[in-house]
XYZ file of C-alpha atoms in Angstrom:
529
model
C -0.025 0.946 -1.793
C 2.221 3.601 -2.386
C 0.774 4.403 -5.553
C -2.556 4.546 -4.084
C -1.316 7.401 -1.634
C 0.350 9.021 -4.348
C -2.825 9.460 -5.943
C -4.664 10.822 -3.622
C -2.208 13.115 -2.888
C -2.439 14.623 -6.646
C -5.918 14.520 -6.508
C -6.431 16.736 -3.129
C -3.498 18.854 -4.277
C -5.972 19.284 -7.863
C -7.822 21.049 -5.714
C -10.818 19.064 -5.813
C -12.054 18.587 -2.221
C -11.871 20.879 0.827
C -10.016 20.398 4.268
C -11.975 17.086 6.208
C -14.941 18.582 8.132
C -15.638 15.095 9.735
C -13.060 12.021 10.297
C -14.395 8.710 11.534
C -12.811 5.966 13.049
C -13.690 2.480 13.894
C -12.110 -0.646 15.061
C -13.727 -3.748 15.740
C -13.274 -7.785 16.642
C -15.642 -10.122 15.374
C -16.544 -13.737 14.397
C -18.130 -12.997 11.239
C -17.671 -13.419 7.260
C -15.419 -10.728 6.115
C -17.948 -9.601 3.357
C -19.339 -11.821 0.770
C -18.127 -15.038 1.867
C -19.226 -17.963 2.833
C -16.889 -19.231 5.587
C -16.618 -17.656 9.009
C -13.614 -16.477 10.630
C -12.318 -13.932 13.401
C -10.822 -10.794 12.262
C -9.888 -7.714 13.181
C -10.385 -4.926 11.542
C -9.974 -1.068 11.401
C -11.239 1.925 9.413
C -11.013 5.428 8.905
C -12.714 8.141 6.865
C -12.409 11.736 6.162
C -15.781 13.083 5.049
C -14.931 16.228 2.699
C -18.448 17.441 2.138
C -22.007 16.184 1.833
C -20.939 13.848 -1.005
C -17.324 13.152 -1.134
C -15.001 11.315 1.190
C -11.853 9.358 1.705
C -12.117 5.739 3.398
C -10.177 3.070 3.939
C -9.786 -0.223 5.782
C -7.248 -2.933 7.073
C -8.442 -6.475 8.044
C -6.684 -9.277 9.396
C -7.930 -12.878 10.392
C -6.974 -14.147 13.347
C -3.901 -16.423 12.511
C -3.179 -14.811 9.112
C 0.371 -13.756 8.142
C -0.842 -11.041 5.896
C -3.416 -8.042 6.455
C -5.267 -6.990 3.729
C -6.823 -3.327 2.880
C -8.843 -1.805 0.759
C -9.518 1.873 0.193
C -11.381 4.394 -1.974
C -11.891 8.355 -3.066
C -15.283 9.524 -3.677
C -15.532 13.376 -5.070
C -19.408 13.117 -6.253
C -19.663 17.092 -5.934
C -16.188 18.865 -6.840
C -17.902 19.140 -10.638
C -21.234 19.800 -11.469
C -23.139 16.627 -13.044
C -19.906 14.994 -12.469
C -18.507 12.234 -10.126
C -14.669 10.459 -9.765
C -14.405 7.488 -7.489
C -10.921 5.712 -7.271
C -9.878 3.268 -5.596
C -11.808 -0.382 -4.499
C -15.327 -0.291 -5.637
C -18.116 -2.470 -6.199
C -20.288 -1.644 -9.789
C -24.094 -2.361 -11.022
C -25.436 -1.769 -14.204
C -29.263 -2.276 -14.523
C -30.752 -5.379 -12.852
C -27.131 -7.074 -12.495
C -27.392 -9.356 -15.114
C -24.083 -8.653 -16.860
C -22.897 -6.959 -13.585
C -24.393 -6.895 -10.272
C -23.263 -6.629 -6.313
C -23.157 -9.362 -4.208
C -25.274 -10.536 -1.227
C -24.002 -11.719 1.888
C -24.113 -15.484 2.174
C -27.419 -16.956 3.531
C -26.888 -20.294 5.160
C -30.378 -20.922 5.861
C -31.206 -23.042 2.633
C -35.213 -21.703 3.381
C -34.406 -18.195 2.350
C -33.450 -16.679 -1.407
C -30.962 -15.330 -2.438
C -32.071 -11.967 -3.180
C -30.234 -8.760 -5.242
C -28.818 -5.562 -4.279
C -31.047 -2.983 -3.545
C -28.601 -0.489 -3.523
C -29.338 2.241 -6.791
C -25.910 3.641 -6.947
C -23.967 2.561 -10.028
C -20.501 2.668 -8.356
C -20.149 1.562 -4.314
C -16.890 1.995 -2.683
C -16.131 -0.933 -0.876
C -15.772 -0.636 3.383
C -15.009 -4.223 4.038
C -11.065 -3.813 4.003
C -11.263 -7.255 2.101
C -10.188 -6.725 -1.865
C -11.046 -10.260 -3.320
C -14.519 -9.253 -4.576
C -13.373 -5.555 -5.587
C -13.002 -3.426 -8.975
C -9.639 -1.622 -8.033
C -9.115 1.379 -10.493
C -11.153 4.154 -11.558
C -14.785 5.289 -12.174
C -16.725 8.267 -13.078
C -19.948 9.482 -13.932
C -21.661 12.326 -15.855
C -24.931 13.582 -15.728
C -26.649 16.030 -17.955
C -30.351 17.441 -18.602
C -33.530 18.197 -16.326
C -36.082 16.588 -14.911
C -37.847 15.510 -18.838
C -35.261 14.396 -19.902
C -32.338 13.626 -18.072
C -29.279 11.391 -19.228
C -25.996 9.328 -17.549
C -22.932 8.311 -18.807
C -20.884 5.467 -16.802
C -16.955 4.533 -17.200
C -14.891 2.625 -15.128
C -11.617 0.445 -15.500
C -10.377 -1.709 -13.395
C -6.675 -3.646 -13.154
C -7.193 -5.583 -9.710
C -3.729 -7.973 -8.908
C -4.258 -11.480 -7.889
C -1.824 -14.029 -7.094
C -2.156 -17.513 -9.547
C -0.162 -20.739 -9.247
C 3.570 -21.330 -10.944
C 2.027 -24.004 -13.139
C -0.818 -22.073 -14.488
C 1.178 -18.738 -14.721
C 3.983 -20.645 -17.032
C 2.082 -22.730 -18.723
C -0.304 -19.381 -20.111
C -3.657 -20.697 -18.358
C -5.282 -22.253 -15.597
C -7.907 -24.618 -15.235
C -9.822 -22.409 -12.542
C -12.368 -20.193 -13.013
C -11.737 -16.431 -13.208
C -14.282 -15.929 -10.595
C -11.874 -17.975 -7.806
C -8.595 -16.067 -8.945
C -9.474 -14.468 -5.526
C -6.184 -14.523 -3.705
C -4.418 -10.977 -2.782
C -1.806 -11.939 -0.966
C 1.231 -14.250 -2.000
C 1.323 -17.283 -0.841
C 3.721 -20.500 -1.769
C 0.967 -22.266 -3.286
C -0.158 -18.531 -5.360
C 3.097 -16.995 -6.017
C 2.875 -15.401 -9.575
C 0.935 -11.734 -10.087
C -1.494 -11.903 -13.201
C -3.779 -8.454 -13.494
C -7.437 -9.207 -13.764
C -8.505 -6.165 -15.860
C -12.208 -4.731 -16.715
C -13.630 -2.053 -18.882
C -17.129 -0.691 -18.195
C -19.428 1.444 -19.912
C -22.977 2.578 -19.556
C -25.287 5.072 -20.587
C -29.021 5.871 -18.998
C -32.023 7.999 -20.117
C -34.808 8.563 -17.624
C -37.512 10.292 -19.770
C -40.627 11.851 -18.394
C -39.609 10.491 -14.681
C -41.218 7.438 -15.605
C -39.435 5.313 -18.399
C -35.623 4.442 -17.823
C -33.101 2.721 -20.817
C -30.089 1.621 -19.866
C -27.396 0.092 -22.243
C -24.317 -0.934 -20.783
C -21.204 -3.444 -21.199
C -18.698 -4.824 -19.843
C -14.596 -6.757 -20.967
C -13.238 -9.183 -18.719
C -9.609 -10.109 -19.460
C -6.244 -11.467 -17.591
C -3.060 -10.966 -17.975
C 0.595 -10.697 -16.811
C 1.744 -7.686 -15.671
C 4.414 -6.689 -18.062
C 1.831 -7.807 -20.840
C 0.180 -10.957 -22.598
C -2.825 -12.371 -22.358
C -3.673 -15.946 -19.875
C -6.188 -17.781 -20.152
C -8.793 -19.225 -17.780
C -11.421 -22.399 -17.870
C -8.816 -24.330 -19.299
C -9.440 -27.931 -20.552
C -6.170 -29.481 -19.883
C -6.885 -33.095 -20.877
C -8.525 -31.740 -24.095
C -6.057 -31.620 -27.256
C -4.931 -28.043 -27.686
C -5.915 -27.032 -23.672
C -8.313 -24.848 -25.207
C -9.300 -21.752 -23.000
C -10.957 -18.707 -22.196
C -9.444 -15.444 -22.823
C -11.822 -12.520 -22.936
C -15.200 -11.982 -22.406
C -17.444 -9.515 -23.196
C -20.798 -9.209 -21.760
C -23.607 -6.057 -23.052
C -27.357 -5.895 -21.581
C -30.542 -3.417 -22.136
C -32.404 -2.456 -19.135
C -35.941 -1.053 -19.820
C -37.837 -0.018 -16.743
C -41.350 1.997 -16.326
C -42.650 3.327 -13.075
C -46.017 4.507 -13.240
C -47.611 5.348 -9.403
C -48.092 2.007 -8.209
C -46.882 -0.057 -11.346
C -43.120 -0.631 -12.007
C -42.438 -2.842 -15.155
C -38.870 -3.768 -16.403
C -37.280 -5.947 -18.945
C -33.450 -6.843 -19.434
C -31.534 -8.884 -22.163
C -27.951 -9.774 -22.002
C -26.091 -11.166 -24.149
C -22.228 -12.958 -23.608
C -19.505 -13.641 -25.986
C -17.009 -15.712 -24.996
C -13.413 -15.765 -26.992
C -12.125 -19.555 -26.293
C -8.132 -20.408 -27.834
C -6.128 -22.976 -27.595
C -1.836 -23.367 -28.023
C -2.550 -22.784 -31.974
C -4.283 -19.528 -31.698
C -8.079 -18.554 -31.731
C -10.348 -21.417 -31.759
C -14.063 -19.602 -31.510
C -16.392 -17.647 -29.816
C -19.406 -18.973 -27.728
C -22.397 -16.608 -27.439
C -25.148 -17.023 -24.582
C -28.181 -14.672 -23.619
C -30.003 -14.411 -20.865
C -33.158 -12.330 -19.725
C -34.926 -10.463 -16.563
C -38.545 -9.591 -16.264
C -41.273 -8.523 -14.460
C -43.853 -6.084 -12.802
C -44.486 -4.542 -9.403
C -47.252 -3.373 -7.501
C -47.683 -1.337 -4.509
C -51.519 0.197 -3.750
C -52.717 0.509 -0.074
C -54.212 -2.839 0.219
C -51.963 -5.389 -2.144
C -48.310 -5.306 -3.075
C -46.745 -7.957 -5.177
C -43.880 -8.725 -7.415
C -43.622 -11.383 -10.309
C -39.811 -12.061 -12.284
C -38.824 -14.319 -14.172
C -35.214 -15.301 -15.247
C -33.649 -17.145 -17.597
C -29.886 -17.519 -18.338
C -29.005 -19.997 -21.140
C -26.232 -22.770 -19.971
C -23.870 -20.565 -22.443
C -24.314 -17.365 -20.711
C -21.340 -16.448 -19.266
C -21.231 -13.127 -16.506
C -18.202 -13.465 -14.226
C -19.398 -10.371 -12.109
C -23.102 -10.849 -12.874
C -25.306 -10.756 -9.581
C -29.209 -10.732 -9.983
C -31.788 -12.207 -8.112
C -31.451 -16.176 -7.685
C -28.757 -18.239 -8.127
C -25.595 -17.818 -10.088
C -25.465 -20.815 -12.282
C -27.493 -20.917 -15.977
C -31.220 -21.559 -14.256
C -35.101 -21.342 -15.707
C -36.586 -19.120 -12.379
C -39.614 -17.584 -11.511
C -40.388 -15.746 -8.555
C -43.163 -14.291 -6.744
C -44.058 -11.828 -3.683
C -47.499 -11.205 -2.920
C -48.568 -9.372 0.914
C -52.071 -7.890 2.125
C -51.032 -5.091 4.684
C -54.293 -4.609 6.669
C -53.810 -1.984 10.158
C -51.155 -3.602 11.978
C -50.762 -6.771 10.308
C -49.549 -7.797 6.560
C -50.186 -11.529 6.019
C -48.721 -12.827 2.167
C -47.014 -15.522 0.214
C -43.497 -16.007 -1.420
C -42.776 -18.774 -4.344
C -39.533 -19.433 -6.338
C -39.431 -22.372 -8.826
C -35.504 -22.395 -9.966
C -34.280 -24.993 -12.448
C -30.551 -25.382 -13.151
C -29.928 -25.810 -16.413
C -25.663 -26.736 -16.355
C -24.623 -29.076 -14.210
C -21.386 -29.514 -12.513
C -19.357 -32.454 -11.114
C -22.417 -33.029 -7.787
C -25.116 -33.597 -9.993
C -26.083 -36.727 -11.818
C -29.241 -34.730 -12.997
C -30.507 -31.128 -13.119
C -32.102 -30.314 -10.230
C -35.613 -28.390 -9.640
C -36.019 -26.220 -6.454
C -39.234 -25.033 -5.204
C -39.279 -22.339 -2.189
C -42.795 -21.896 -0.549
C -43.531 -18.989 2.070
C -46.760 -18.151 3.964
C -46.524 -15.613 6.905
C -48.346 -12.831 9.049
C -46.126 -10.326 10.306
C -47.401 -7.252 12.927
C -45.709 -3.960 11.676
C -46.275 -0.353 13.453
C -47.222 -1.220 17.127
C -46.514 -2.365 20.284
C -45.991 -5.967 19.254
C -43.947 -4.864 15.858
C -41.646 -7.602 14.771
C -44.292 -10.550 15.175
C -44.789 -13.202 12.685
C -46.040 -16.718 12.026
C -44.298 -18.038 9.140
C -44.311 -21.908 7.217
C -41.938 -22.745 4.764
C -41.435 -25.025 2.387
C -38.171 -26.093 0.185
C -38.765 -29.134 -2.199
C -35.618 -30.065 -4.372
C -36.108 -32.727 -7.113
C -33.175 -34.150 -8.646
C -30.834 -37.222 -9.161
C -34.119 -39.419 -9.307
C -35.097 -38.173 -5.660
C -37.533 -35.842 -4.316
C -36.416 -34.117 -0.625
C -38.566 -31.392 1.500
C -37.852 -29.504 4.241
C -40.709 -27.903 6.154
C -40.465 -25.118 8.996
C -43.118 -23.729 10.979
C -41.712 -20.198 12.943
C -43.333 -18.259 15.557
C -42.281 -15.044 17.461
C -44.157 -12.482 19.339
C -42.562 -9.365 20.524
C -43.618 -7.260 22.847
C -42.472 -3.938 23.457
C -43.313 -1.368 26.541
C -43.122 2.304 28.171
C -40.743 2.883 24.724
C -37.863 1.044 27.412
C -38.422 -2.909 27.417
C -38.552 -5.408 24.650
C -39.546 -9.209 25.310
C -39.790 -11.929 22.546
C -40.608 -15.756 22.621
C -40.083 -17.767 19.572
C -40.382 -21.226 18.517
C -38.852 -23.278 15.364
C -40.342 -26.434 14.616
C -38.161 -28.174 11.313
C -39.212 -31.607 9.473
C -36.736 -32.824 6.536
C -37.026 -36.034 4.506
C -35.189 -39.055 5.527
C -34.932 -37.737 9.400
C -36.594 -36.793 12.521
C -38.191 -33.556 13.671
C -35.847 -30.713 15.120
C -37.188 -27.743 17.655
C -36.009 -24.835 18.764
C -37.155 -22.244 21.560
C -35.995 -19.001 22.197
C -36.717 -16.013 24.725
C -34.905 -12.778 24.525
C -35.543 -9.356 26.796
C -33.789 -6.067 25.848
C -33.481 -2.336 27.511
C -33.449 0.798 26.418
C -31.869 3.414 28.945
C -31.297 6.954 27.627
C -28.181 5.952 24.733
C -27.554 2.736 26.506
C -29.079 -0.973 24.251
C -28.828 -4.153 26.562
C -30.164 -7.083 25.126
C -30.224 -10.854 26.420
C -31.195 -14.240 24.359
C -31.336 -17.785 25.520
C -32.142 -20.858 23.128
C -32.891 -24.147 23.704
C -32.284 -26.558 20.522
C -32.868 -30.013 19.998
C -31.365 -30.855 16.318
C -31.718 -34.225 15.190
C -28.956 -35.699 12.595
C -29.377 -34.290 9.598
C -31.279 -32.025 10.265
C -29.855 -28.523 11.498
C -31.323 -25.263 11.998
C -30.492 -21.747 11.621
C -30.767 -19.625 13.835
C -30.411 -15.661 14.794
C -29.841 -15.221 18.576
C -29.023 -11.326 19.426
C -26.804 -10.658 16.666
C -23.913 -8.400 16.775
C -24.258 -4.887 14.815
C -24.159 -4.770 10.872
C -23.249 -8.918 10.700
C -22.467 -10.493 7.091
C -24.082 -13.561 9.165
C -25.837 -13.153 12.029
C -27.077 -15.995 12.378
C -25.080 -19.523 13.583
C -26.033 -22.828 12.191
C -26.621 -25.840 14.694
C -25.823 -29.084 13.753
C -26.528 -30.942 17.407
C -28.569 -30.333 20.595
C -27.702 -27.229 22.328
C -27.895 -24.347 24.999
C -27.340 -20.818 23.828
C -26.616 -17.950 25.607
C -26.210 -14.730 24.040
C -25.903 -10.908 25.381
C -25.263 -7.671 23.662
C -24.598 -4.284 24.897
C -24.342 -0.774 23.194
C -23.860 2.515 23.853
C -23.404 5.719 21.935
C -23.004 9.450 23.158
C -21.422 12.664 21.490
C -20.198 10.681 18.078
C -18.871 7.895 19.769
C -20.801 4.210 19.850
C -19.294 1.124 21.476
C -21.077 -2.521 21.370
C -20.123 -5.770 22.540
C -21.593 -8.933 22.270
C -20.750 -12.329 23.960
C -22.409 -15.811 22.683
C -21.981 -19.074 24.279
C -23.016 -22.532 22.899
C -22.734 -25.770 24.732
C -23.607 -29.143 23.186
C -23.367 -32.348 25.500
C -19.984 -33.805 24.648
C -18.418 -30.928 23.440
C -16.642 -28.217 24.828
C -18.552 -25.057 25.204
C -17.809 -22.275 22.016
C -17.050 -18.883 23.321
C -17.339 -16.086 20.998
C -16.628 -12.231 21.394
C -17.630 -9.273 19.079
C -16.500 -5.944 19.761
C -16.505 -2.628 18.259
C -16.479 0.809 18.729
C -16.282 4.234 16.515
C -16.103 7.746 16.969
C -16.334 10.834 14.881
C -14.641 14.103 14.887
């Protein structure tokens, strides 16, 4: 950490960005998933920035979960105007080249099973990460150039990255491990991860938008691990093979083409992997694996719709890849389609995803098909309405299961100060019985004070839980809480905000027959200066 500081103190000393004209600061206490992962877990956490000018700023954040010995932190520098056409970020940062084939940015974890998993949306190449949580962070140095006018107008992108995780004694001294480099997660040392290895990455990329219409993008990427004072370790080891061969480098490179044309967008993306695999003797061989992104979008005034389709090859290998769908080798298509007509915008959603590797679950390769039909209200005094039916068939290991979900809500807002909902979830799922929900929810508006107040009624048959949002707290990773039995739910949430300052709070109470009841708290509050 003490490096870190002493390189930000070089930097501001360079002379690079004024005095702070704003500092933020933030501290909260929540039941949520830190970032991107999947469990949930209360934390505490606290952040700070000092906002230099329009475009650069210094952040940083600490998070601890409740019961952990260690805190962790991340932090970053962003000077995206101290040069002209040029931008430095340092520190923990999140990356995406093109449509996040060979690199991409993680979603939050879904646990409803009915929804996909979407991609970033976010257009910015480098992201400094907020979370205070390191495990899914570049930690090093980026920077950007950008040259030409508005014909022609080209982008060169850099970063490295030397991010310390903590690995076993046995896989540390034995110069592998049979894990994955994707869970070498752990920051902190623990007696079961004592030994540092440096998970290092080199990124390039260079973009041409020509015309304001057509963009190329050719980019790659070298993934590597190491010890710190040198030599290389390997990962995906095959211990009970002869030789334990491994992995020890790979290098991913992609070409994004895209064309935006009024209402047409149109975009293509191949990627390519090579993976360098070695064993005690030396270099055994490299595996190569492709994969490829597609498709077209339209947006006039009365139709907008979106066809992709995926494929990544059971070689293709992107640690850090993060597109659309699921993260395993998979044959995918997907398709958006919605009608927007005054008030209203009725449509359809399918996804057809095939895995194509399996791991140690599946006795077969299984087929999942996600079907959508809704009518959502949009721009009135009932905005936030919809009538939705889902469908999620998954074929596999000789067996065919569906779930099926019918969803209504109306909300109702009036005088620009009250805000009433009623909703109902009605869920069927092969091989058990029917499960229902009902909710009701009223909320206030006073000046800069929010109130809001939810109440659920769920009746979840085995086997057959249900998802559900119930007044969320602010910016959740998950807002919503899965129920796996019968229950009453209670939820309330209160904010307020005046002069730079915001404060929220939300309470949420669930109490299934047999059980005691769950409390939960979320609080936060901020303030700028």
């Amino acid at each position: 950490m003490r490096h870190a500081l002493a390189l930000i103190a070089l930097l501001l000393a360079a002379g690079g960005p004024a005095p702070a004209q704003e500092v933020s600061l933030q501290a909260e206490y929540r039941r949520d998933a830190v970032d991107y992962d999947e469990s949930v877990s209360e934390f505490y956490r606290l952040k700070t920035g000092l906002l230099f000018s329009e475009k650069s700023s210094f952040n940083a954040a600490l998070v601890r979960s409740a019961g952990a010995e260690h805190c962790d932190y991340t932090w970053f520098l962003a000077l995206n105007d101290a040069v002209s056409g040029g931008r430095l970020m340092v520190g923990h940062y999140t990356a995406r080249f093109g449509g996040g084939l060979v690199l991409g940015r993680r979603s939050p974890f879904n646990p409803d099973d009915l929804s996909r998993r979407v991609s970033s949306t976010e257009r910015d190449t480098f992201s400094g990460v907020t979370s205070g949580n390191p495990q899914y962070a570049f930690y090093g140095a980026a920077v950007s150039v950008d040259t030409g006018d508005a014909e022609l107008h080209a982008r060169f992108d850099s970063f490295f990255s030397s991010a310390t995780r903590f690995l076993d004694a046995d896989g540390y001294f034995s110069g592998g491990t049979d894990a994955g480099i994707d869970t070498v997660r752990s920051s902190n040392r623990t007696a079961a991860k004592s030994e540092p290895v440096c998970l290092e990455n080199i990124g390039f990329g260079f973009s041409a938008v020509m015309g304001g219409s057509l963009r190329v993008q050719a980019s790659s990427l070298l993934t590597r691990m190491s010890r710190p004072q040198g030599g290389s370790l390997l990962w995906d080891r095959e211990s009970g093979s002869p030789g334990r061969p491994g992995t020890r480098s790979v290098s991913n490179s992609e070409l994004f083409v895209e064309y935006r044309e009024d209402s047409l967008g149109l975009f293509f993306e191949p990627a390519v992997s090579f993976v360098d695999r070695e064993n005690d003797d030396g270099p055994l061989r490299t595996l190569t694996g492709y994969a490829y992104l597609c498709g077209f979008t339209f947006q006039g005034p009365r139709l907008e719709g979106t066809l992709i389709r995926k494929y990544t090859a059971p070689e293709y290998y992107a640690p850090y890849g993060a597109s659309i769908g699921e993260q395993f080798p998979e044959r995918a298509w997907f398709f958006d389609c919605a009608l927007p007509c005054g008030v209203f915008s009725a449509g359809t959603s399918l996804s057809s995803e095939k895995k194509l590797k399996p791991d140690s679950r599946d006795d077969a390769l299984p087929l999942s098909v996600k079907e959508e039909l809704f009518l959502r209200a949009q721009r009135s005094s009932i905005d936030g309405s919809q009538l939705s039916y889902r469908v999620l068939t998954v074929t596999g290991n000789g067996e065919t299961s569906r779930k099926r979900q019918l969803n209504a809500r109306l909300k109702f807002k009036a005088f620009d100060r009250l805000a009433a909902a009623l909703g109902t979830v009605v869920q069927s799922r092969s091989g058990a019985r029917t499960s229902k929900l009902v909710s009701t929810s009223l909320g206030t508006e006073f000046g800069k004070i929010n109130a809001t107040a939810a109440y659920c009624r769920a009746l979840v048959s085995a086997g057959n839980s249900l998802y559900a949002v119930i007044a969320p707290p602010e910016h959740a990773s998950i807002p919503g809480t899965m129920l796996k039995r019968s229950a009453h739910v209670i939820a309330a949430r209160i904010s307020a905000s005046c002069a730079g300052a915001r404060f929220s709070i939300r309470t949420f109470h669930l109490l299934s027959a047999g059980e005691p009841v769950r409390h939960t708290l979320d609080i936060s509050g901020q303030a700028s200066f």
